[in-house]
């Protein structure tokens, strides 16, 4: 049973379910396109997660017919930022959006994205910055930036995409701006599974349940080490991080509880201590 938190954000709906946050991009009339308010609120939400140990998993989704259609170009055309400020203002605005995906990767919580309808440009970047992606049958994703006169290398896409699907497929998608649908996304390993749109929340449940059977520290350290290992300079560097994390985790009460639960063939009762 989820409980909505007090009205805090204009463009985000946060529903608490114990240690799980269900986060809905909530501009359905604009296909959840990214405007300055949504940018600031996503920054605020993911930034605060870094030190919030009460939240273990984030499920990110979009209201209405889309996950996120990318930058709100209609807002940009009528914004004063479009006609004044030049490079300085432009870079400030650019970095504000890019900071969101950096905070998504920096936060220790596992992030599951439920993708339906368009996930374009910045919306594609949000999906790529997640840890697990589940697609609805209607999902259509693309690096839309290149179709409006920009580079396709934006908001971390050039970092995430080749690591997820390989350089060849990433080059194809980024240099053409073509859409990748749910079935192909599954074939190339971009998403974990494809389900009917109305089954997305249900499909997330097994992932949530399984992650909640892990120790809180173990889950956080796994995300951290995966982040580090993707860019590790050597096998030795990756193993050094793994060794450090295992020694830290092995000192906890949760490790002792995990061993006892395994031997007694019962579900562990982790206390994050």
mmCIF file of C-alpha atoms in Angstrom:
data_model
loop_
_atom_site.group_PDB
_atom_site.id
_atom_site.type_symbol
_atom_site.label_atom_id
_atom_site.label_comp_id
_atom_site.label_asym_id
_atom_site.label_seq_id
_atom_site.Cartn_x
_atom_site.Cartn_y
_atom_site.Cartn_z
ATOM 1 C CA UNK A 1 0.000 0.000 0.000
ATOM 2 C CA UNK A 2 1.517 3.334 -1.002
ATOM 3 C CA UNK A 3 1.131 6.627 0.808
ATOM 4 C CA UNK A 4 1.584 9.899 -1.023
ATOM 5 C CA UNK A 5 3.916 12.286 0.749
ATOM 6 C CA UNK A 6 2.704 15.821 1.486
ATOM 7 C CA UNK A 7 2.460 18.013 -1.619
ATOM 8 C CA UNK A 8 6.066 19.080 -2.024
ATOM 9 C CA UNK A 9 6.765 18.996 -5.728
ATOM 10 C CA UNK A 10 4.804 20.443 -8.623
ATOM 11 C CA UNK A 11 6.010 18.027 -11.281
ATOM 12 C CA UNK A 12 6.895 14.906 -9.285
ATOM 13 C CA UNK A 13 4.585 12.560 -7.419
ATOM 14 C CA UNK A 14 6.393 10.646 -4.671
ATOM 15 C CA UNK A 15 4.611 7.659 -3.142
ATOM 16 C CA UNK A 16 6.221 5.855 -0.216
ATOM 17 C CA UNK A 17 5.938 2.104 0.188
ATOM 18 C CA UNK A 18 8.184 1.326 3.132
ATOM 19 C CA UNK A 19 11.767 1.587 1.866
ATOM 20 C CA UNK A 20 10.597 1.946 -1.756
ATOM 21 C CA UNK A 21 9.868 5.303 -3.403
ATOM 22 C CA UNK A 22 7.573 5.256 -6.419
ATOM 23 C CA UNK A 23 8.522 8.444 -8.288
ATOM 24 C CA UNK A 24 6.230 9.594 -11.095
ATOM 25 C CA UNK A 25 7.172 12.313 -13.576
ATOM 26 C CA UNK A 26 3.915 14.216 -13.412
ATOM 27 C CA UNK A 27 3.438 16.498 -16.432
ATOM 28 C CA UNK A 28 1.157 14.174 -18.410
ATOM 29 C CA UNK A 29 -0.319 16.968 -20.533
ATOM 30 C CA UNK A 30 3.216 17.659 -21.842
ATOM 31 C CA UNK A 31 4.303 14.000 -22.070
ATOM 32 C CA UNK A 32 6.403 14.681 -18.957
ATOM 33 C CA UNK A 33 8.746 16.917 -20.948
ATOM 34 C CA UNK A 34 11.581 18.492 -18.978
ATOM 35 C CA UNK A 35 11.078 22.117 -17.961
ATOM 36 C CA UNK A 36 13.025 24.118 -15.333
ATOM 37 C CA UNK A 37 10.665 23.088 -12.531
ATOM 38 C CA UNK A 38 11.003 19.376 -13.274
ATOM 39 C CA UNK A 39 14.768 19.813 -13.579
ATOM 40 C CA UNK A 40 15.034 21.488 -10.174
ATOM 41 C CA UNK A 41 12.755 18.959 -8.516
ATOM 42 C CA UNK A 42 14.587 15.931 -9.914
ATOM 43 C CA UNK A 43 17.878 17.465 -8.801
ATOM 44 C CA UNK A 44 16.468 18.034 -5.329
ATOM 45 C CA UNK A 45 14.970 14.564 -4.999
ATOM 46 C CA UNK A 46 17.983 12.556 -6.213
ATOM 47 C CA UNK A 47 20.424 14.824 -4.392
ATOM 48 C CA UNK A 48 18.774 14.197 -1.033
ATOM 49 C CA UNK A 49 18.870 10.437 -1.527
ATOM 50 C CA UNK A 50 22.647 10.354 -1.082
ATOM 51 C CA UNK A 51 22.355 10.492 2.698
ATOM 52 C CA UNK A 52 18.846 9.017 3.055
ATOM 53 C CA UNK A 53 19.174 5.447 4.284
ATOM 54 C CA UNK A 54 15.427 5.048 4.766
ATOM 55 C CA UNK A 55 14.977 4.661 0.980
ATOM 56 C CA UNK A 56 16.472 1.540 -0.562
ATOM 57 C CA UNK A 57 14.825 1.381 -3.999
ATOM 58 C CA UNK A 58 13.439 4.007 -6.380
ATOM 59 C CA UNK A 59 10.937 3.146 -9.096
ATOM 60 C CA UNK A 60 10.864 5.890 -11.744
ATOM 61 C CA UNK A 61 7.941 6.164 -14.163
ATOM 62 C CA UNK A 62 5.890 8.668 -16.155
ATOM 63 C CA UNK A 63 2.263 9.729 -15.825
ATOM 64 C CA UNK A 64 -0.069 9.534 -18.809
ATOM 65 C CA UNK A 65 1.050 8.386 -22.257
ATOM 66 C CA UNK A 66 4.818 8.750 -21.926
ATOM 67 C CA UNK A 67 7.821 8.112 -19.765
ATOM 68 C CA UNK A 68 9.445 11.425 -20.731
ATOM 69 C CA UNK A 69 9.449 13.134 -24.135
ATOM 70 C CA UNK A 70 12.680 15.025 -23.466
ATOM 71 C CA UNK A 71 13.230 18.763 -23.269
ATOM 72 C CA UNK A 72 10.117 20.947 -23.283
ATOM 73 C CA UNK A 73 10.884 22.793 -26.500
ATOM 74 C CA UNK A 74 7.698 24.845 -26.306
ATOM 75 C CA UNK A 75 8.817 26.248 -22.969
ATOM 76 C CA UNK A 76 12.268 26.961 -24.356
ATOM 77 C CA UNK A 77 10.867 28.949 -27.269
ATOM 78 C CA UNK A 78 8.935 31.262 -24.934
ATOM 79 C CA UNK A 79 11.600 31.468 -22.215
ATOM 80 C CA UNK A 80 13.745 34.538 -21.698
ATOM 81 C CA UNK A 81 16.730 32.191 -21.321
ATOM 82 C CA UNK A 82 16.400 31.441 -25.015
ATOM 83 C CA UNK A 83 17.023 35.029 -26.061
ATOM 84 C CA UNK A 84 19.505 36.296 -23.469
ATOM 85 C CA UNK A 85 22.499 35.176 -21.480
ATOM 86 C CA UNK A 86 24.428 33.506 -24.278
ATOM 87 C CA UNK A 87 26.973 30.845 -23.458
ATOM 88 C CA UNK A 88 27.004 31.385 -19.702
ATOM 89 C CA UNK A 89 23.249 31.000 -19.261
ATOM 90 C CA UNK A 90 23.173 28.136 -21.737
ATOM 91 C CA UNK A 91 25.845 26.192 -19.902
ATOM 92 C CA UNK A 92 24.109 26.806 -16.584
ATOM 93 C CA UNK A 93 20.872 25.384 -17.982
ATOM 94 C CA UNK A 94 22.676 22.477 -19.648
ATOM 95 C CA UNK A 95 24.535 21.502 -16.504
ATOM 96 C CA UNK A 96 21.356 21.669 -14.427
ATOM 97 C CA UNK A 97 19.862 18.827 -16.471
ATOM 98 C CA UNK A 98 23.108 16.854 -16.688
ATOM 99 C CA UNK A 99 23.424 17.014 -12.913
ATOM 100 C CA UNK A 100 20.275 14.892 -12.606
ATOM 101 C CA UNK A 101 21.857 11.793 -14.152
ATOM 102 C CA UNK A 102 25.019 12.293 -12.125
ATOM 103 C CA UNK A 103 22.943 12.358 -8.952
ATOM 104 C CA UNK A 104 21.048 9.270 -10.117
ATOM 105 C CA UNK A 105 24.323 7.373 -10.396
ATOM 106 C CA UNK A 106 25.761 8.872 -7.199
ATOM 107 C CA UNK A 107 22.804 7.960 -4.996
ATOM 108 C CA UNK A 108 23.203 4.535 -3.343
ATOM 109 C CA UNK A 109 19.626 3.393 -4.008
ATOM 110 C CA UNK A 110 18.795 0.970 -6.810
ATOM 111 C CA UNK A 111 16.742 2.716 -9.510
ATOM 112 C CA UNK A 112 14.224 0.817 -11.637
ATOM 113 C CA UNK A 113 12.773 2.684 -14.608
ATOM 114 C CA UNK A 114 9.397 1.632 -16.010
ATOM 115 C CA UNK A 115 9.362 2.895 -19.584
ATOM 116 C CA UNK A 116 6.252 3.293 -21.686
ATOM 117 C CA UNK A 117 5.579 5.468 -24.701
ATOM 118 C CA UNK A 118 8.215 8.014 -25.706
ATOM 119 C CA UNK A 119 11.495 8.141 -23.795
ATOM 120 C CA UNK A 120 13.323 10.698 -25.885
ATOM 121 C CA UNK A 121 16.384 12.878 -25.391
ATOM 122 C CA UNK A 122 16.588 13.637 -21.688
ATOM 123 C CA UNK A 123 13.967 10.985 -20.985
ATOM 124 C CA UNK A 124 16.187 8.442 -22.721
ATOM 125 C CA UNK A 125 19.066 9.649 -20.551
ATOM 126 C CA UNK A 126 17.027 9.143 -17.365
ATOM 127 C CA UNK A 127 16.247 5.578 -18.431
ATOM 128 C CA UNK A 128 19.887 4.871 -19.247
ATOM 129 C CA UNK A 129 21.042 6.286 -15.894
ATOM 130 C CA UNK A 130 18.820 3.808 -14.049
ATOM 131 C CA UNK A 131 20.078 0.467 -12.799
ATOM 132 C CA UNK A 132 17.277 -1.691 -14.211
ATOM 133 C CA UNK A 133 14.944 -0.899 -17.100
ATOM 134 C CA UNK A 134 11.616 -2.589 -17.784
ATOM 135 C CA UNK A 135 9.832 -1.601 -20.995
ATOM 136 C CA UNK A 136 6.164 -1.531 -21.818
ATOM 137 C CA UNK A 137 5.229 -2.690 -25.300
ATOM 138 C CA UNK A 138 4.641 0.932 -26.335
ATOM 139 C CA UNK A 139 8.140 2.094 -25.375
ATOM 140 C CA UNK A 140 10.042 4.055 -28.031
ATOM 141 C CA UNK A 141 13.438 5.470 -27.099
ATOM 142 C CA UNK A 142 15.835 7.691 -28.993
ATOM 143 C CA UNK A 143 18.696 10.164 -28.711
ATOM 144 C CA UNK A 144 16.494 12.936 -30.044
ATOM 145 C CA UNK A 145 19.097 15.675 -29.646
ATOM 146 C CA UNK A 146 20.667 15.031 -33.062
ATOM 147 C CA UNK A 147 17.312 15.549 -34.788
ATOM 148 C CA UNK A 148 17.102 19.181 -33.660
ATOM 149 C CA UNK A 149 20.557 20.314 -34.719
ATOM 150 C CA UNK A 150 22.510 19.238 -31.648
ATOM 151 C CA UNK A 151 25.005 16.484 -30.920
ATOM 152 C CA UNK A 152 23.571 13.176 -29.769
ATOM 153 C CA UNK A 153 26.203 13.162 -27.033
ATOM 154 C CA UNK A 154 24.156 14.757 -24.273
ATOM 155 C CA UNK A 155 23.104 14.203 -20.636
ATOM 156 C CA UNK A 156 25.359 11.169 -20.263
ATOM 157 C CA UNK A 157 23.977 9.250 -23.257
ATOM 158 C CA UNK A 158 27.430 8.916 -24.856
ATOM 159 C CA UNK A 159 28.663 7.398 -21.594
ATOM 160 C CA UNK A 160 25.797 5.066 -20.713
ATOM 161 C CA UNK A 161 24.594 3.775 -24.083
ATOM 162 C CA UNK A 162 27.798 2.157 -25.441
ATOM 163 C CA UNK A 163 28.375 0.520 -22.073
ATOM 164 C CA UNK A 164 24.896 -0.999 -22.189
ATOM 165 C CA UNK A 165 24.580 -2.053 -25.848
ATOM 166 C CA UNK A 166 28.089 -1.763 -27.321
ATOM 167 C CA UNK A 167 29.654 0.886 -29.512
ATOM 168 C CA UNK A 168 28.162 -0.343 -32.797
ATOM 169 C CA UNK A 169 24.513 -0.184 -31.751
ATOM 170 C CA UNK A 170 25.148 3.015 -29.805
ATOM 171 C CA UNK A 171 26.708 4.621 -32.880
ATOM 172 C CA UNK A 172 23.730 3.625 -35.009
ATOM 173 C CA UNK A 173 21.195 5.037 -32.574
ATOM 174 C CA UNK A 174 23.106 8.216 -31.805
ATOM 175 C CA UNK A 175 24.197 9.112 -35.327
ATOM 176 C CA UNK A 176 20.732 8.621 -36.807
ATOM 177 C CA UNK A 177 18.454 9.561 -33.930
ATOM 178 C CA UNK A 178 16.310 6.580 -34.891
ATOM 179 C CA UNK A 179 13.946 5.052 -32.375
ATOM 180 C CA UNK A 180 14.566 1.725 -30.707
ATOM 181 C CA UNK A 181 11.361 -0.080 -29.789
ATOM 182 C CA UNK A 182 10.759 -2.369 -26.840
ATOM 183 C CA UNK A 183 11.414 -5.654 -28.630
ATOM 184 C CA UNK A 184 14.747 -4.574 -30.057
ATOM 185 C CA UNK A 185 15.719 -2.966 -26.753
ATOM 186 C CA UNK A 186 15.234 -6.375 -25.154
ATOM 187 C CA UNK A 187 17.291 -8.124 -27.853
ATOM 188 C CA UNK A 188 20.283 -5.822 -27.412
ATOM 189 C CA UNK A 189 20.150 -5.931 -23.614
ATOM 190 C CA UNK A 190 18.990 -2.363 -23.085
ATOM 191 C CA UNK A 191 16.002 -3.507 -20.993
ATOM 192 C CA UNK A 192 15.522 -6.521 -18.746
ATOM 193 C CA UNK A 193 12.065 -7.453 -19.989
ATOM 194 C CA UNK A 194 9.065 -6.243 -21.976
ATOM 195 C CA UNK A 195 5.515 -6.393 -20.637
ATOM 196 C CA UNK A 196 2.170 -4.856 -21.450
ATOM 197 C CA UNK A 197 2.053 -1.227 -20.378
ATOM 198 C CA UNK A 198 -0.545 -1.886 -17.702
ATOM 199 C CA UNK A 199 1.672 -4.621 -16.197
ATOM 200 C CA UNK A 200 4.762 -2.447 -15.637
ATOM 201 C CA UNK A 201 4.256 -1.888 -11.914
ATOM 202 C CA UNK A 202 3.475 -5.572 -11.442
ATOM 203 C CA UNK A 203 6.622 -6.511 -13.363
ATOM 204 C CA UNK A 204 8.742 -4.394 -11.013
ATOM 205 C CA UNK A 205 7.555 -6.308 -7.945
ATOM 206 C CA UNK A 206 9.854 -9.359 -8.220
ATOM 207 C CA UNK A 207 12.904 -7.097 -8.588
ATOM 208 C CA UNK A 208 11.826 -5.068 -5.562
ATOM 209 C CA UNK A 209 11.073 -8.154 -3.478
ATOM 210 C CA UNK A 210 14.396 -9.782 -4.304
ATOM 211 C CA UNK A 211 16.413 -6.630 -3.617
ATOM 212 C CA UNK A 212 14.630 -6.173 -0.289
ATOM 213 C CA UNK A 213 15.854 -9.615 0.790
ATOM 214 C CA UNK A 214 19.438 -8.319 0.550
ATOM 215 C CA UNK A 215 21.122 -6.374 3.312
ATOM 216 C CA UNK A 216 20.822 -2.576 2.975
ATOM 217 C CA UNK A 217 24.600 -2.122 3.048
ATOM 218 C CA UNK A 218 25.186 -4.965 0.607
ATOM 219 C CA UNK A 219 22.806 -3.436 -1.921
ATOM 220 C CA UNK A 220 24.354 0.022 -1.605
ATOM 221 C CA UNK A 221 27.889 -1.293 -1.927
ATOM 222 C CA UNK A 222 26.921 -3.364 -4.964
ATOM 223 C CA UNK A 223 25.720 -0.273 -6.832
ATOM 224 C CA UNK A 224 28.816 1.658 -5.785
ATOM 225 C CA UNK A 225 31.196 -1.088 -6.880
ATOM 226 C CA UNK A 226 29.409 -1.605 -10.199
ATOM 227 C CA UNK A 227 29.803 2.110 -10.889
ATOM 228 C CA UNK A 228 33.506 1.961 -10.101
ATOM 229 C CA UNK A 229 34.170 -1.284 -11.951
ATOM 230 C CA UNK A 230 32.636 -0.093 -15.225
ATOM 231 C CA UNK A 231 35.471 2.429 -15.446
ATOM 232 C CA UNK A 232 38.149 0.541 -13.536
ATOM 233 C CA UNK A 233 41.582 0.881 -15.074
ATOM 234 C CA UNK A 234 42.419 -2.748 -14.447
ATOM 235 C CA UNK A 235 41.200 -6.014 -12.977
ATOM 236 C CA UNK A 236 43.330 -5.245 -9.931
ATOM 237 C CA UNK A 237 41.496 -1.929 -9.397
ATOM 238 C CA UNK A 238 38.089 -3.637 -9.567
ATOM 239 C CA UNK A 239 39.148 -6.403 -7.197
ATOM 240 C CA UNK A 240 40.567 -3.865 -4.739
ATOM 241 C CA UNK A 241 37.127 -2.227 -4.531
ATOM 242 C CA UNK A 242 35.425 -5.615 -4.215
ATOM 243 C CA UNK A 243 37.786 -6.681 -1.427
ATOM 244 C CA UNK A 244 37.230 -3.428 0.466
ATOM 245 C CA UNK A 245 33.449 -3.749 0.212
ATOM 246 C CA UNK A 246 33.393 -7.379 1.333
ATOM 247 C CA UNK A 247 35.513 -6.654 4.404
ATOM 248 C CA UNK A 248 33.223 -3.746 5.317
ATOM 249 C CA UNK A 249 30.072 -5.840 4.881
ATOM 250 C CA UNK A 250 31.548 -8.788 6.786
ATOM 251 C CA UNK A 251 31.836 -6.670 9.950
ATOM 252 C CA UNK A 252 28.078 -6.029 10.173
ATOM 253 C CA UNK A 253 25.369 -7.673 12.207
ATOM 254 C CA UNK A 254 23.474 -8.140 8.946
ATOM 255 C CA UNK A 255 26.218 -10.455 7.653
ATOM 256 C CA UNK A 256 25.930 -12.609 10.770
ATOM 257 C CA UNK A 257 22.145 -12.596 10.396
ATOM 258 C CA UNK A 258 22.458 -13.562 6.738
ATOM 259 C CA UNK A 259 24.607 -16.570 7.574
ATOM 260 C CA UNK A 260 22.255 -17.651 10.374
ATOM 261 C CA UNK A 261 19.185 -17.291 8.137
ATOM 262 C CA UNK A 262 20.847 -19.347 5.385
ATOM 263 C CA UNK A 263 21.757 -22.162 7.782
ATOM 264 C CA UNK A 264 18.303 -22.106 9.377
ATOM 265 C CA UNK A 265 16.581 -21.960 5.979
ATOM 266 C CA UNK A 266 14.571 -18.839 6.800
ATOM 267 C CA UNK A 267 14.227 -15.313 5.481
ATOM 268 C CA UNK A 268 16.845 -12.964 6.976
ATOM 269 C CA UNK A 269 15.748 -10.090 9.198
ATOM 270 C CA UNK A 270 18.259 -7.388 8.321
ATOM 271 C CA UNK A 271 18.518 -4.334 10.570
ATOM 272 C CA UNK A 272 21.050 -2.205 8.628
ATOM 273 C CA UNK A 273 23.528 -2.528 11.462
#
